[in-house]
Steps between C-alpha positions, in 0.01 A plus 500: 500500500345736755639853485665611828331783683832673574843473342772615741805624309810486722820661378832376634857623460789417734279487809550276803316182402346485847317827430369369169368185669333710769337704225367186329381361835302819568313446174439130557356579845210686336162328475532442129467148366796387289291540184414858602857620528799511271841590643753601235859559616702692243873476574659794320840338448613467863862402554380181669171336405264425794361200310624236744335677791172526308473130419301439820216712357457258212210594275389784726725746319619575148869591490654673201857623476601762244802708411535804726292774337365694798176514695289626209587206277456254787148627567420503129604135482265425789213681327560299183488171692210580734163329450315645798196726484680738739871585529701587812864610484711407803869577548678184608619646830154619611198324649123503473321552833253214529194652670520830312560339161214257561281810519622604155416153369150529649454832318597329175268204561192700599534842336696409183684833466753545226753611761549488877721767657640409843755630750856402590648429841852466638397317816270216399161667528232428755155344508229763478178592326593630157350809342426487128406790275221488245613361166616781271689538176876518501477843340282634784730347759809659343333840472436510874789307656876471489555146383767255612749443221601140563315243290503256792224703669232394253310178430353538152327318218737386230243602237547874564869485410451481125843574352627684808837373620791629709757710316825301484832639618385769744484530879172572680309367202191469724452877491431483127302175507265556795318819393437352156362185663265700722366698205396170339294388802132596513437321830754565778446390858721678755550338841709594803608136548878486554545200276864529387801479731788697353846393620773748402847354468841670477619473140152498343412731209336743742789513748794489260680831557766474227550837327434367151186328624381828653541682170343217305197500731462874454535479120253211477250685720538804277432293189186347653363847580556613140334192351197527731472868412487419128240233576290749699497745207353226279244372753127578545424777748427276799810288455707813437397652834583176680840473332580866566461444873732200484752687285503791745561260790781324313656833406495611863657169604760537225607847615502385863736216404719732291556699818535201727739305282717770342496795748585715197332836446636519147364156411160584655468827307601328177241225541230755585575686178475174305160435656393856424578455129262201492224687682549290813610791719378687697305219657122536446324722753289227660423410861594135458661468843645737760851380416439560131371856558803598707750331269348678201529837671859447607625377163356810330764732647878497541460565872260209529741265325772605743270405787425162343871427458543565871201313641473191279706225663800350322454153353733349758279635778146393404 
């Protein structure tokens, strides 16, 4: 049996079935022959199975339903089932943008990179001439750029995964998975094609504003930073430098969200002291971005933290 070129791993949990079908349709509209694509829908224990609505797709999709275990386990199930040379994660309520994603497929067909990095859009993208960077290693890319955390922003060869999987039971698991994936890629092609249409819904993991969810997100983010920091200490020099940039960015984002979600000076100071004990604070003195430089300076003083508590918008007013 011919191996598919791309396995699309769609995760589904309590979404409007119409959105899932639109997601599948956006994949089937691509210029891939049926033998070149594999669409795997992993239903992570939804209250109502979408199976009846998916019958019209026949053999064009593989549907698997499992006990609710979370996004990490759903994606891991998809990885285990996938036969394609390349993998693409897609959230069931999002879409692939046809013209832009076709460009990513062309890069795979003609340049054979281990990974393609593309852009997101909220509006559907537009036809244009795409700009592609020279192929580089994932380590070099991470050393010189702030990366996008979400795993849906990468089309990558299954072979580079090795034993890498998503950590079960945590939120924002992509932030731990994606930098490790990039470090495994020797050939990365970066394009400005806006190939993925992100549709944010009220009630999604990202928009859920429940207090316990806020604290869980913060705690999970904190754990990811610690684990990546341990990994960096054990890595070769080049990988360590790349990871240190990502860790610094995640630490800045973590402190920003501590302020935005808790509005507590006491909580902020306590978390900064925890980071300090692990050698994660002060933030490294690097000119990563203008925002990073200013945030680093302000967090280093009590007066600066007071300013941040005043100017960073509350979560309810994004």
